[in-house]
């Protein structure tokens, strides 16, 4: 259709039971058998980890505005809210960041947490050489030392979102 575009995704060094797709995907094609779709979580998955062959994802080409995102409902899923073992200090930091930003919507809260990591004034630095921590908690060490690699940033953001009641993975 004229208002969509299709991209071919070729996984490289990826092995998982979840298929990377865009949240607003309208179609996924070219998959071998064994994949299922969970409409509640809006995810494509299978029972075991695999490296998928190249596949196609079709998405709308009309950009979504920030105002539309502010009113978008989120998927309320218990498995995307699990915070067992998360230190109280992480929840307190998350709440502090959101309060300071004046966030009043889920979108604004997520945006505030994202910018916490990306604003140079906050002192975070990307590095594959991460200093050893001393707190006994990898997340606390990352948030304290402010040095890490992509998986640490992604995991920290997801856990911080979960800690304030926003489902994330």
CSV table of N, CA and C in Angstrom, one decimal:
chain,number,residue,atom,x,y,z
A,1,UNK,N,0.8,-1.2,0.0
A,1,UNK,CA,0.0,0.0,0.0
A,1,UNK,C,0.9,1.2,0.0
A,2,UNK,N,0.3,2.4,-0.4
A,2,UNK,CA,1.1,3.6,-0.6
A,2,UNK,C,1.5,4.2,0.8
A,3,UNK,N,0.7,3.9,1.8
A,3,UNK,CA,1.0,4.5,3.1
A,3,UNK,C,1.8,3.6,4.0
A,4,UNK,N,2.5,2.5,3.5
A,4,UNK,CA,3.3,1.6,4.2
A,4,UNK,C,4.6,1.4,3.4
A,5,UNK,N,5.6,0.9,4.1
A,5,UNK,CA,6.9,0.5,3.5
A,5,UNK,C,7.3,-0.8,4.1
A,6,UNK,N,8.0,-1.6,3.3
A,6,UNK,CA,8.4,-2.9,3.8
A,6,UNK,C,9.9,-2.9,3.8
A,7,UNK,N,10.5,-3.4,4.9
A,7,UNK,CA,11.9,-3.5,5.1
A,7,UNK,C,12.3,-5.0,5.3
A,8,UNK,N,13.4,-5.4,4.7
A,8,UNK,CA,13.9,-6.7,5.0
A,8,UNK,C,14.9,-6.6,6.1
A,9,UNK,N,14.7,-7.5,7.1
A,9,UNK,CA,15.6,-7.5,8.2
A,9,UNK,C,16.5,-8.8,8.2
A,10,UNK,N,17.8,-8.6,8.2
A,10,UNK,CA,18.7,-9.7,8.2
A,10,UNK,C,19.4,-9.8,9.5
A,11,UNK,N,19.0,-10.7,10.4
A,11,UNK,CA,19.6,-10.8,11.7
A,11,UNK,C,21.1,-11.2,11.6
A,12,UNK,N,21.9,-10.5,12.4
A,12,UNK,CA,23.3,-10.9,12.5
A,12,UNK,C,23.7,-11.0,13.9
A,13,UNK,N,24.3,-12.1,14.3
A,13,UNK,CA,24.7,-12.3,15.7
A,13,UNK,C,23.5,-12.2,16.6
A,14,UNK,N,22.3,-12.7,16.2
A,14,UNK,CA,21.1,-12.6,17.0
A,14,UNK,C,20.6,-14.0,17.2
A,15,UNK,N,20.3,-14.4,18.4
A,15,UNK,CA,19.6,-15.6,18.7
A,15,UNK,C,18.7,-15.4,19.9
A,16,UNK,N,17.4,-15.6,19.6
A,16,UNK,CA,16.4,-15.4,20.7
A,16,UNK,C,15.1,-16.1,20.3
A,17,UNK,N,14.2,-16.1,21.2
A,17,UNK,CA,12.9,-16.7,20.9
A,17,UNK,C,11.9,-15.6,20.5
A,18,UNK,N,12.3,-14.3,20.6
A,18,UNK,CA,11.5,-13.2,20.2
A,18,UNK,C,12.1,-12.6,18.9
A,19,UNK,N,11.2,-12.2,18.0
A,19,UNK,CA,11.6,-11.6,16.7
A,19,UNK,C,11.6,-10.1,16.8
A,20,UNK,N,12.7,-9.5,16.5
A,20,UNK,CA,12.7,-8.0,16.5
A,20,UNK,C,11.8,-7.5,15.4
A,21,UNK,N,10.7,-6.7,15.8
A,21,UNK,CA,9.8,-6.1,14.9
A,21,UNK,C,9.5,-4.7,15.4
A,22,UNK,N,9.0,-3.8,14.6
A,22,UNK,CA,8.6,-2.5,15.0
A,22,UNK,C,7.2,-2.7,15.7
A,23,UNK,N,7.0,-1.9,16.8
A,23,UNK,CA,5.7,-2.1,17.5
A,23,UNK,C,4.5,-1.8,16.6
A,24,UNK,N,4.6,-0.9,15.7
A,24,UNK,CA,3.5,-0.6,14.8
A,24,UNK,C,3.4,-1.4,13.5
A,25,UNK,N,4.2,-2.5,13.5
A,25,UNK,CA,4.2,-3.3,12.3
A,25,UNK,C,2.8,-3.8,11.9
A,26,UNK,N,2.5,-3.7,10.6
A,26,UNK,CA,1.2,-4.2,10.1
A,26,UNK,C,1.2,-5.5,9.5
A,27,UNK,N,2.5,-6.0,9.2
A,27,UNK,CA,2.6,-7.3,8.6
A,27,UNK,C,4.1,-7.8,8.8
A,28,UNK,N,4.3,-9.1,8.9
A,28,UNK,CA,5.6,-9.7,9.0
A,28,UNK,C,5.5,-10.9,8.1
A,29,UNK,N,6.5,-11.0,7.2
A,29,UNK,CA,6.5,-12.1,6.2
A,29,UNK,C,7.9,-12.7,6.0
A,30,UNK,N,7.9,-13.8,5.3
A,30,UNK,CA,9.1,-14.5,5.0
A,30,UNK,C,9.7,-15.3,6.1
A,31,UNK,N,8.9,-15.6,7.1
A,31,UNK,CA,9.3,-16.4,8.3
A,31,UNK,C,9.1,-17.9,8.0
A,32,UNK,N,10.1,-18.7,8.5
A,32,UNK,CA,9.9,-20.1,8.5
A,32,UNK,C,8.8,-20.5,9.5
A,33,UNK,N,8.3,-21.7,9.4
A,33,UNK,CA,7.2,-22.1,10.4
A,33,UNK,C,7.7,-22.1,11.8
A,34,UNK,N,6.8,-22.1,12.7
A,34,UNK,CA,7.1,-22.2,14.2
A,34,UNK,C,7.0,-20.8,14.9
A,35,UNK,N,6.7,-19.8,14.2
A,35,UNK,CA,6.6,-18.4,14.8
A,35,UNK,C,5.1,-18.2,15.1
A,36,UNK,N,4.8,-17.5,16.2
A,36,UNK,CA,3.4,-17.2,16.6
A,36,UNK,C,3.4,-15.7,16.9
A,37,UNK,N,2.2,-15.2,17.0
A,37,UNK,CA,2.0,-13.7,17.3
A,37,UNK,C,1.1,-13.6,18.6
A,38,UNK,N,1.6,-12.8,19.5
A,38,UNK,CA,0.8,-12.5,20.7
A,38,UNK,C,0.3,-11.1,20.6
A,39,UNK,N,-1.0,-11.0,20.3
A,39,UNK,CA,-1.6,-9.7,20.1
A,39,UNK,C,-1.6,-8.8,21.3
A,40,UNK,N,-1.7,-9.4,22.5
A,40,UNK,CA,-1.7,-8.6,23.7
A,40,UNK,C,-0.3,-7.9,23.9
A,41,UNK,N,0.8,-8.6,23.6
A,41,UNK,CA,2.1,-8.0,23.8
A,41,UNK,C,2.6,-7.4,22.5
A,42,UNK,N,1.9,-7.7,21.4
A,42,UNK,CA,2.3,-7.3,20.1
A,42,UNK,C,3.7,-7.7,19.8
A,43,UNK,N,3.9,-9.0,19.9
A,43,UNK,CA,5.3,-9.6,19.6
A,43,UNK,C,5.2,-10.9,18.9
A,44,UNK,N,6.2,-11.2,18.1
A,44,UNK,CA,6.3,-12.4,17.4
A,44,UNK,C,7.3,-13.3,18.1
A,45,UNK,N,7.0,-14.5,18.4
A,45,UNK,CA,7.8,-15.4,19.2
A,45,UNK,C,7.7,-16.8,18.8
A,46,UNK,N,8.6,-17.6,19.4
A,46,UNK,CA,8.6,-19.1,19.2
A,46,UNK,C,9.0,-19.7,20.5
A,47,UNK,N,8.9,-21.1,20.5
A,47,UNK,CA,9.1,-21.7,21.8
A,47,UNK,C,10.6,-21.8,22.2
A,48,UNK,N,11.5,-21.8,21.3
A,48,UNK,CA,12.9,-21.9,21.6
A,48,UNK,C,13.7,-20.8,20.8
A,49,UNK,N,14.9,-20.6,21.3
A,49,UNK,CA,15.8,-19.6,20.7
A,49,UNK,C,16.3,-20.1,19.3
A,50,UNK,N,16.4,-19.1,18.4
A,50,UNK,CA,16.9,-19.4,17.0
A,50,UNK,C,17.5,-18.2,16.4
A,51,UNK,N,18.2,-18.4,15.4
A,51,UNK,CA,18.6,-17.2,14.5
A,51,UNK,C,17.8,-17.2,13.3
A,52,UNK,N,16.8,-16.3,13.2
A,52,UNK,CA,15.9,-16.3,12.1
A,52,UNK,C,16.6,-16.0,10.7
A,53,UNK,N,16.1,-16.5,9.7
A,53,UNK,CA,16.5,-16.1,8.3
A,53,UNK,C,16.0,-14.7,8.1
A,54,UNK,N,16.5,-14.0,7.0
A,54,UNK,CA,16.0,-12.7,6.7
A,54,UNK,C,14.4,-12.7,6.5
A,55,UNK,N,13.8,-11.7,7.0
A,55,UNK,CA,12.3,-11.6,7.0
A,55,UNK,C,11.9,-10.2,6.7
A,56,UNK,N,10.6,-10.0,6.4
A,56,UNK,CA,10.2,-8.6,6.0
A,56,UNK,C,9.2,-8.1,7.0
A,57,UNK,N,9.3,-6.8,7.3
A,57,UNK,CA,8.4,-6.1,8.2
A,57,UNK,C,7.8,-5.0,7.5
A,58,UNK,N,6.5,-4.9,7.5
A,58,UNK,CA,5.8,-3.7,6.9
A,58,UNK,C,5.2,-2.8,8.0
A,59,UNK,N,5.6,-1.5,7.8
A,59,UNK,CA,5.2,-0.5,8.8
A,59,UNK,C,4.6,0.7,8.1
A,60,UNK,N,3.7,1.5,8.8
A,60,UNK,CA,3.2,2.7,8.3
A,60,UNK,C,4.3,3.7,8.0
A,61,UNK,N,4.2,4.5,6.9
A,61,UNK,CA,5.1,5.5,6.7
A,61,UNK,C,4.8,6.9,7.2
A,62,UNK,N,3.5,7.0,7.7
A,62,UNK,CA,3.1,8.2,8.3
A,62,UNK,C,3.7,8.3,9.7
A,63,UNK,N,4.5,9.3,10.0
A,63,UNK,CA,5.2,9.4,11.3
A,63,UNK,C,4.1,9.6,12.4
A,64,UNK,N,4.4,9.1,13.5
A,64,UNK,CA,3.5,9.3,14.7
A,64,UNK,C,4.1,10.5,15.4
A,65,UNK,N,3.1,11.3,15.8
A,65,UNK,CA,3.5,12.6,16.5
A,65,UNK,C,3.7,12.3,18.0
A,66,UNK,N,4.4,13.2,18.7
A,66,UNK,CA,4.5,13.1,20.1
A,66,UNK,C,3.2,13.2,20.8
A,67,UNK,N,2.3,14.1,20.3
A,67,UNK,CA,0.9,14.2,20.9
A,67,UNK,C,0.2,12.8,20.8
A,68,UNK,N,0.3,12.1,19.6
A,68,UNK,CA,-0.3,10.8,19.5
A,68,UNK,C,0.3,9.8,20.5
A,69,UNK,N,1.6,9.9,20.7
A,69,UNK,CA,2.3,9.0,21.6
A,69,UNK,C,1.8,9.3,23.1
A,70,UNK,N,1.6,10.5,23.4
A,70,UNK,CA,1.2,10.9,24.7
A,70,UNK,C,-0.2,10.3,25.1
A,71,UNK,N,-1.0,10.0,24.1
A,71,UNK,CA,-2.3,9.5,24.3
A,71,UNK,C,-2.4,8.0,24.0
A,72,UNK,N,-1.3,7.4,23.6
A,72,UNK,CA,-1.3,5.9,23.2
A,72,UNK,C,-1.4,5.1,24.5
A,73,UNK,N,-2.4,4.2,24.5
A,73,UNK,CA,-2.4,3.3,25.7
A,73,UNK,C,-1.2,2.3,25.7
A,74,UNK,N,-0.8,1.9,26.8
A,74,UNK,CA,0.3,0.9,26.8
A,74,UNK,C,-0.3,-0.5,27.2
A,75,UNK,N,0.5,-1.5,26.8
A,75,UNK,CA,0.1,-2.9,27.1
A,75,UNK,C,0.4,-3.1,28.6
A,76,UNK,N,-0.6,-3.4,29.4
A,76,UNK,CA,-0.4,-3.7,30.8
A,76,UNK,C,-0.2,-5.2,31.0
A,77,UNK,N,1.0,-5.6,31.1
A,77,UNK,CA,1.3,-7.0,31.2
A,77,UNK,C,2.2,-7.3,32.4
A,78,UNK,N,1.8,-8.2,33.3
A,78,UNK,CA,2.5,-8.5,34.5
A,78,UNK,C,4.0,-8.9,34.2
A,79,UNK,N,4.2,-9.7,33.2
A,79,UNK,CA,5.6,-10.1,32.9
A,79,UNK,C,6.5,-9.0,32.4
A,80,UNK,N,5.9,-7.9,32.0
A,80,UNK,CA,6.7,-6.7,31.6
A,80,UNK,C,6.8,-5.7,32.7
A,81,UNK,N,6.3,-6.1,33.9
A,81,UNK,CA,6.4,-5.2,35.1
A,81,UNK,C,7.2,-5.8,36.2
A,82,UNK,N,7.8,-6.9,36.0
A,82,UNK,CA,8.5,-7.6,37.1
A,82,UNK,C,9.7,-6.8,37.5
A,83,UNK,N,9.8,-6.5,38.8
A,83,UNK,CA,10.9,-5.7,39.4
A,83,UNK,C,11.5,-6.4,40.6
A,84,UNK,N,11.3,-7.8,40.7
A,84,UNK,CA,11.9,-8.5,41.8
A,84,UNK,C,13.4,-8.3,41.8
A,85,UNK,N,13.9,-7.9,43.0
A,85,UNK,CA,15.3,-7.7,43.2
A,85,UNK,C,15.9,-6.3,42.8
A,86,UNK,N,15.0,-5.5,42.4
A,86,UNK,CA,15.4,-4.1,42.0
A,86,UNK,C,15.6,-3.3,43.3
A,87,UNK,N,16.7,-2.7,43.5
A,87,UNK,CA,16.9,-1.9,44.7
A,87,UNK,C,16.0,-0.7,44.8
A,88,UNK,N,15.6,-0.4,46.0
A,88,UNK,CA,14.7,0.8,46.2
A,88,UNK,C,15.3,2.1,45.6
A,89,UNK,N,16.6,2.1,45.6
A,89,UNK,CA,17.3,3.3,45.2
A,89,UNK,C,17.1,3.6,43.7
A,90,UNK,N,16.9,2.5,42.9
A,90,UNK,CA,16.6,2.6,41.5
A,90,UNK,C,15.2,3.2,41.3
A,91,UNK,N,14.2,2.7,42.0
A,91,UNK,CA,12.9,3.3,41.9
A,91,UNK,C,12.9,4.8,42.3
A,92,UNK,N,13.6,5.1,43.4
A,92,UNK,CA,13.7,6.5,43.9
A,92,UNK,C,14.3,7.4,42.8
A,93,UNK,N,15.4,6.9,42.2
A,93,UNK,CA,16.0,7.7,41.1
A,93,UNK,C,15.1,7.9,40.0
A,94,UNK,N,14.4,6.8,39.6
A,94,UNK,CA,13.4,6.9,38.5
A,94,UNK,C,12.4,8.0,38.8
A,95,UNK,N,11.8,7.9,39.9
A,95,UNK,CA,10.7,8.9,40.3
A,95,UNK,C,11.3,10.3,40.4
A,96,UNK,N,12.5,10.5,40.9
A,96,UNK,CA,13.2,11.8,40.9
A,96,UNK,C,13.4,12.4,39.5
A,97,UNK,N,13.8,11.6,38.6
A,97,UNK,CA,14.0,12.0,37.2
A,97,UNK,C,12.7,12.5,36.6
A,98,UNK,N,11.7,11.7,36.8
A,98,UNK,CA,10.4,12.0,36.2
A,98,UNK,C,9.8,13.3,36.9
A,99,UNK,N,9.9,13.4,38.2
A,99,UNK,CA,9.4,14.6,38.9
A,99,UNK,C,10.1,15.9,38.4
A,100,UNK,N,11.4,15.8,38.3
A,100,UNK,CA,12.3,16.9,37.9
A,100,UNK,C,11.9,17.3,36.5
A,101,UNK,N,11.5,16.4,35.6
A,101,UNK,CA,11.1,16.7,34.2
A,101,UNK,C,9.7,17.2,34.1
A,102,UNK,N,8.9,17.0,35.2
A,102,UNK,CA,7.5,17.4,35.2
A,102,UNK,C,6.7,16.5,34.3
A,103,UNK,N,7.1,15.3,34.1
A,103,UNK,CA,6.4,14.3,33.3
A,103,UNK,C,5.0,14.0,33.8
A,104,UNK,N,4.0,14.1,33.0
A,104,UNK,CA,2.6,13.8,33.4
A,104,UNK,C,2.0,12.6,32.6
A,105,UNK,N,2.6,12.2,31.6
A,105,UNK,CA,2.1,11.1,30.8
A,105,UNK,C,3.2,9.9,30.7
A,106,UNK,N,2.7,8.8,30.3
A,106,UNK,CA,3.7,7.6,30.2
A,106,UNK,C,4.7,8.0,29.2
A,107,UNK,N,4.4,8.6,28.1
A,107,UNK,CA,5.3,9.0,27.1
A,107,UNK,C,6.4,10.0,27.7
A,108,UNK,N,5.9,11.0,28.4
A,108,UNK,CA,6.8,12.0,29.0
A,108,UNK,C,7.7,11.4,30.0
A,109,UNK,N,7.2,10.4,30.8
A,109,UNK,CA,8.0,9.7,31.8
A,109,UNK,C,9.1,8.9,31.1
A,110,UNK,N,8.8,8.2,30.0
A,110,UNK,CA,9.7,7.4,29.3
A,110,UNK,C,10.8,8.3,28.6
A,111,UNK,N,10.3,9.4,28.1
A,111,UNK,CA,11.2,10.3,27.4
A,111,UNK,C,12.2,10.9,28.5
A,112,UNK,N,11.7,11.2,29.6
A,112,UNK,CA,12.6,11.8,30.7
A,112,UNK,C,13.6,10.8,31.1
A,113,UNK,N,13.3,9.5,31.2
A,113,UNK,CA,14.3,8.5,31.6
A,113,UNK,C,15.3,8.3,30.5
A,114,UNK,N,14.8,8.3,29.2
A,114,UNK,CA,15.7,8.2,28.1
A,114,UNK,C,16.7,9.3,28.1
A,115,UNK,N,16.2,10.6,28.3
A,115,UNK,CA,17.1,11.7,28.2
A,115,UNK,C,18.1,11.8,29.4
A,116,UNK,N,17.7,11.1,30.5
A,116,UNK,CA,18.6,11.0,31.6
A,116,UNK,C,19.9,10.4,31.2
A,117,UNK,N,19.8,9.4,30.3
A,117,UNK,CA,21.1,8.7,29.8
A,117,UNK,C,21.7,9.4,28.7
A,118,UNK,N,21.0,10.2,27.9
A,118,UNK,CA,21.6,10.8,26.7
A,118,UNK,C,22.0,12.3,26.9
A,119,UNK,N,21.6,13.0,27.9
A,119,UNK,CA,22.0,14.4,28.1
A,119,UNK,C,23.5,14.4,28.6
A,120,UNK,N,24.4,15.0,27.9
A,120,UNK,CA,25.8,15.0,28.3
A,120,UNK,C,26.0,15.5,29.7
A,121,UNK,N,25.2,16.5,30.2
A,121,UNK,CA,25.3,17.0,31.5
A,121,UNK,C,25.2,16.0,32.6
A,122,UNK,N,24.5,14.8,32.3
A,122,UNK,CA,24.3,13.8,33.3
A,122,UNK,C,25.5,12.9,33.4
A,123,UNK,N,26.5,13.0,32.5
A,123,UNK,CA,27.8,12.3,32.7
A,123,UNK,C,27.9,10.9,32.3
A,124,UNK,N,26.9,10.3,31.6
A,124,UNK,CA,27.0,8.9,31.1
A,124,UNK,C,27.9,8.8,29.9
A,125,UNK,N,28.7,7.7,29.9
A,125,UNK,CA,29.7,7.5,28.9
A,125,UNK,C,29.6,6.1,28.4
A,126,UNK,N,29.6,6.0,27.0
A,126,UNK,CA,29.6,4.6,26.4
A,126,UNK,C,31.0,4.1,26.4
A,127,UNK,N,31.1,2.8,26.9
A,127,UNK,CA,32.4,2.1,26.8
A,127,UNK,C,32.2,0.6,26.9
A,128,UNK,N,33.0,-0.1,26.2
A,128,UNK,CA,33.0,-1.5,26.3
A,128,UNK,C,33.9,-2.0,27.5
A,129,UNK,N,34.7,-1.1,28.0
A,129,UNK,CA,35.5,-1.3,29.2
A,129,UNK,C,34.9,-0.7,30.4
A,130,UNK,N,34.1,-1.6,31.1
A,130,UNK,CA,33.4,-1.1,32.2
A,130,UNK,C,34.1,-1.4,33.5
A,131,UNK,N,34.3,-0.4,34.4
A,131,UNK,CA,35.0,-0.6,35.6
A,131,UNK,C,34.2,-1.6,36.5
A,132,UNK,N,35.0,-2.4,37.3
A,132,UNK,CA,34.3,-3.3,38.2
A,132,UNK,C,33.6,-2.5,39.3
A,133,UNK,N,32.4,-2.9,39.6
A,133,UNK,CA,31.6,-2.3,40.7
A,133,UNK,C,31.9,-2.8,42.1
A,134,UNK,N,31.3,-2.2,43.0
A,134,UNK,CA,31.5,-2.7,44.4
A,134,UNK,C,30.3,-2.7,45.3
A,135,UNK,N,29.1,-2.6,44.6
A,135,UNK,CA,27.9,-2.6,45.4
A,135,UNK,C,27.2,-4.0,45.5
A,136,UNK,N,27.7,-4.9,44.6
A,136,UNK,CA,27.0,-6.2,44.6
A,136,UNK,C,25.8,-6.2,43.7
A,137,UNK,N,25.5,-5.1,43.0
A,137,UNK,CA,24.3,-5.0,42.2
A,137,UNK,C,24.8,-4.3,40.9
A,138,UNK,N,24.7,-5.1,39.7
A,138,UNK,CA,25.2,-4.6,38.5
A,138,UNK,C,24.5,-3.3,38.0
A,139,UNK,N,23.2,-3.2,38.2
A,139,UNK,CA,22.4,-2.0,37.8
A,139,UNK,C,22.9,-0.8,38.7
A,140,UNK,N,23.0,-1.0,40.0
A,140,UNK,CA,23.4,0.1,40.8
A,140,UNK,C,24.8,0.6,40.4
A,141,UNK,N,25.7,-0.4,40.2
A,141,UNK,CA,27.1,0.0,39.7
A,141,UNK,C,27.0,0.8,38.4
A,142,UNK,N,26.2,0.4,37.5
A,142,UNK,CA,26.1,1.1,36.2
A,142,UNK,C,25.6,2.5,36.5
A,143,UNK,N,24.5,2.7,37.2
A,143,UNK,CA,23.9,4.0,37.5
A,143,UNK,C,24.8,4.9,38.3
A,144,UNK,N,25.7,4.3,39.1
A,144,UNK,CA,26.6,5.1,39.9
A,144,UNK,C,27.9,5.5,39.1
A,145,UNK,N,28.4,4.5,38.4
A,145,UNK,CA,29.7,4.8,37.6
A,145,UNK,C,29.4,5.5,36.3
A,146,UNK,N,28.2,5.4,35.8
A,146,UNK,CA,27.8,6.0,34.6
A,146,UNK,C,28.7,5.7,33.4
A,147,UNK,N,29.1,4.5,33.3
A,147,UNK,CA,29.9,4.0,32.2
A,147,UNK,C,29.4,2.6,31.8
A,148,UNK,N,29.1,2.4,30.6
A,148,UNK,CA,28.7,1.1,30.2
A,148,UNK,C,28.4,1.0,28.7
A,149,UNK,N,27.9,-0.2,28.3
A,149,UNK,CA,27.7,-0.5,26.9
A,149,UNK,C,26.2,-0.7,26.6
A,150,UNK,N,25.8,-0.9,25.4
A,150,UNK,CA,24.4,-0.8,24.9
A,150,UNK,C,23.5,-1.7,25.8
A,151,UNK,N,23.9,-2.9,26.1
A,151,UNK,CA,23.0,-3.8,26.8
A,151,UNK,C,22.7,-3.2,28.2
A,152,UNK,N,23.7,-2.6,28.8
A,152,UNK,CA,23.5,-2.0,30.1
A,152,UNK,C,22.5,-0.8,30.1
A,153,UNK,N,22.7,0.0,29.1
A,153,UNK,CA,21.7,1.2,28.9
A,153,UNK,C,20.3,0.7,28.7
A,154,UNK,N,20.2,-0.3,27.8
A,154,UNK,CA,18.8,-0.8,27.5
A,154,UNK,C,18.2,-1.5,28.7
A,155,UNK,N,19.0,-2.3,29.4
A,155,UNK,CA,18.4,-3.0,30.6
A,155,UNK,C,18.1,-2.0,31.7
A,156,UNK,N,19.0,-1.0,31.9
A,156,UNK,CA,18.7,0.0,32.9
A,156,UNK,C,17.4,0.8,32.6
A,157,UNK,N,17.3,1.2,31.4
A,157,UNK,CA,16.0,1.9,31.0
A,157,UNK,C,14.8,1.1,31.2
A,158,UNK,N,14.9,-0.2,30.8
A,158,UNK,CA,13.7,-1.1,31.0
A,158,UNK,C,13.4,-1.3,32.4
A,159,UNK,N,14.4,-1.5,33.3
A,159,UNK,CA,14.1,-1.7,34.7
A,159,UNK,C,13.6,-0.5,35.3
A,160,UNK,N,14.1,0.7,35.0
A,160,UNK,CA,13.7,1.9,35.5
A,160,UNK,C,12.2,2.2,35.1
A,161,UNK,N,11.9,1.9,33.9
A,161,UNK,CA,10.5,2.1,33.5
A,161,UNK,C,9.6,1.2,34.3
A,162,UNK,N,10.0,-0.1,34.4
A,162,UNK,CA,9.2,-1.1,35.2
A,162,UNK,C,9.0,-0.6,36.6
A,163,UNK,N,10.1,0.0,37.2
A,163,UNK,CA,10.0,0.4,38.6
A,163,UNK,C,9.0,1.5,38.9
A,164,UNK,N,8.5,2.2,37.8
A,164,UNK,CA,7.5,3.2,38.0
A,164,UNK,C,6.2,2.8,37.4
A,165,UNK,N,6.1,1.5,37.0
A,165,UNK,CA,4.8,1.0,36.6
A,165,UNK,C,4.6,1.0,35.1
A,166,UNK,N,5.6,1.3,34.3
A,166,UNK,CA,5.5,1.3,32.8
A,166,UNK,C,6.0,0.0,32.3
A,167,UNK,N,5.2,-0.9,31.7
A,167,UNK,CA,5.7,-2.2,31.1
A,167,UNK,C,6.8,-1.9,30.1
A,168,UNK,N,7.9,-2.7,30.3
A,168,UNK,CA,9.0,-2.6,29.4
A,168,UNK,C,9.8,-3.9,29.2
A,169,UNK,N,10.5,-4.1,28.1
A,169,UNK,CA,11.4,-5.2,27.9
A,169,UNK,C,12.6,-4.8,27.1
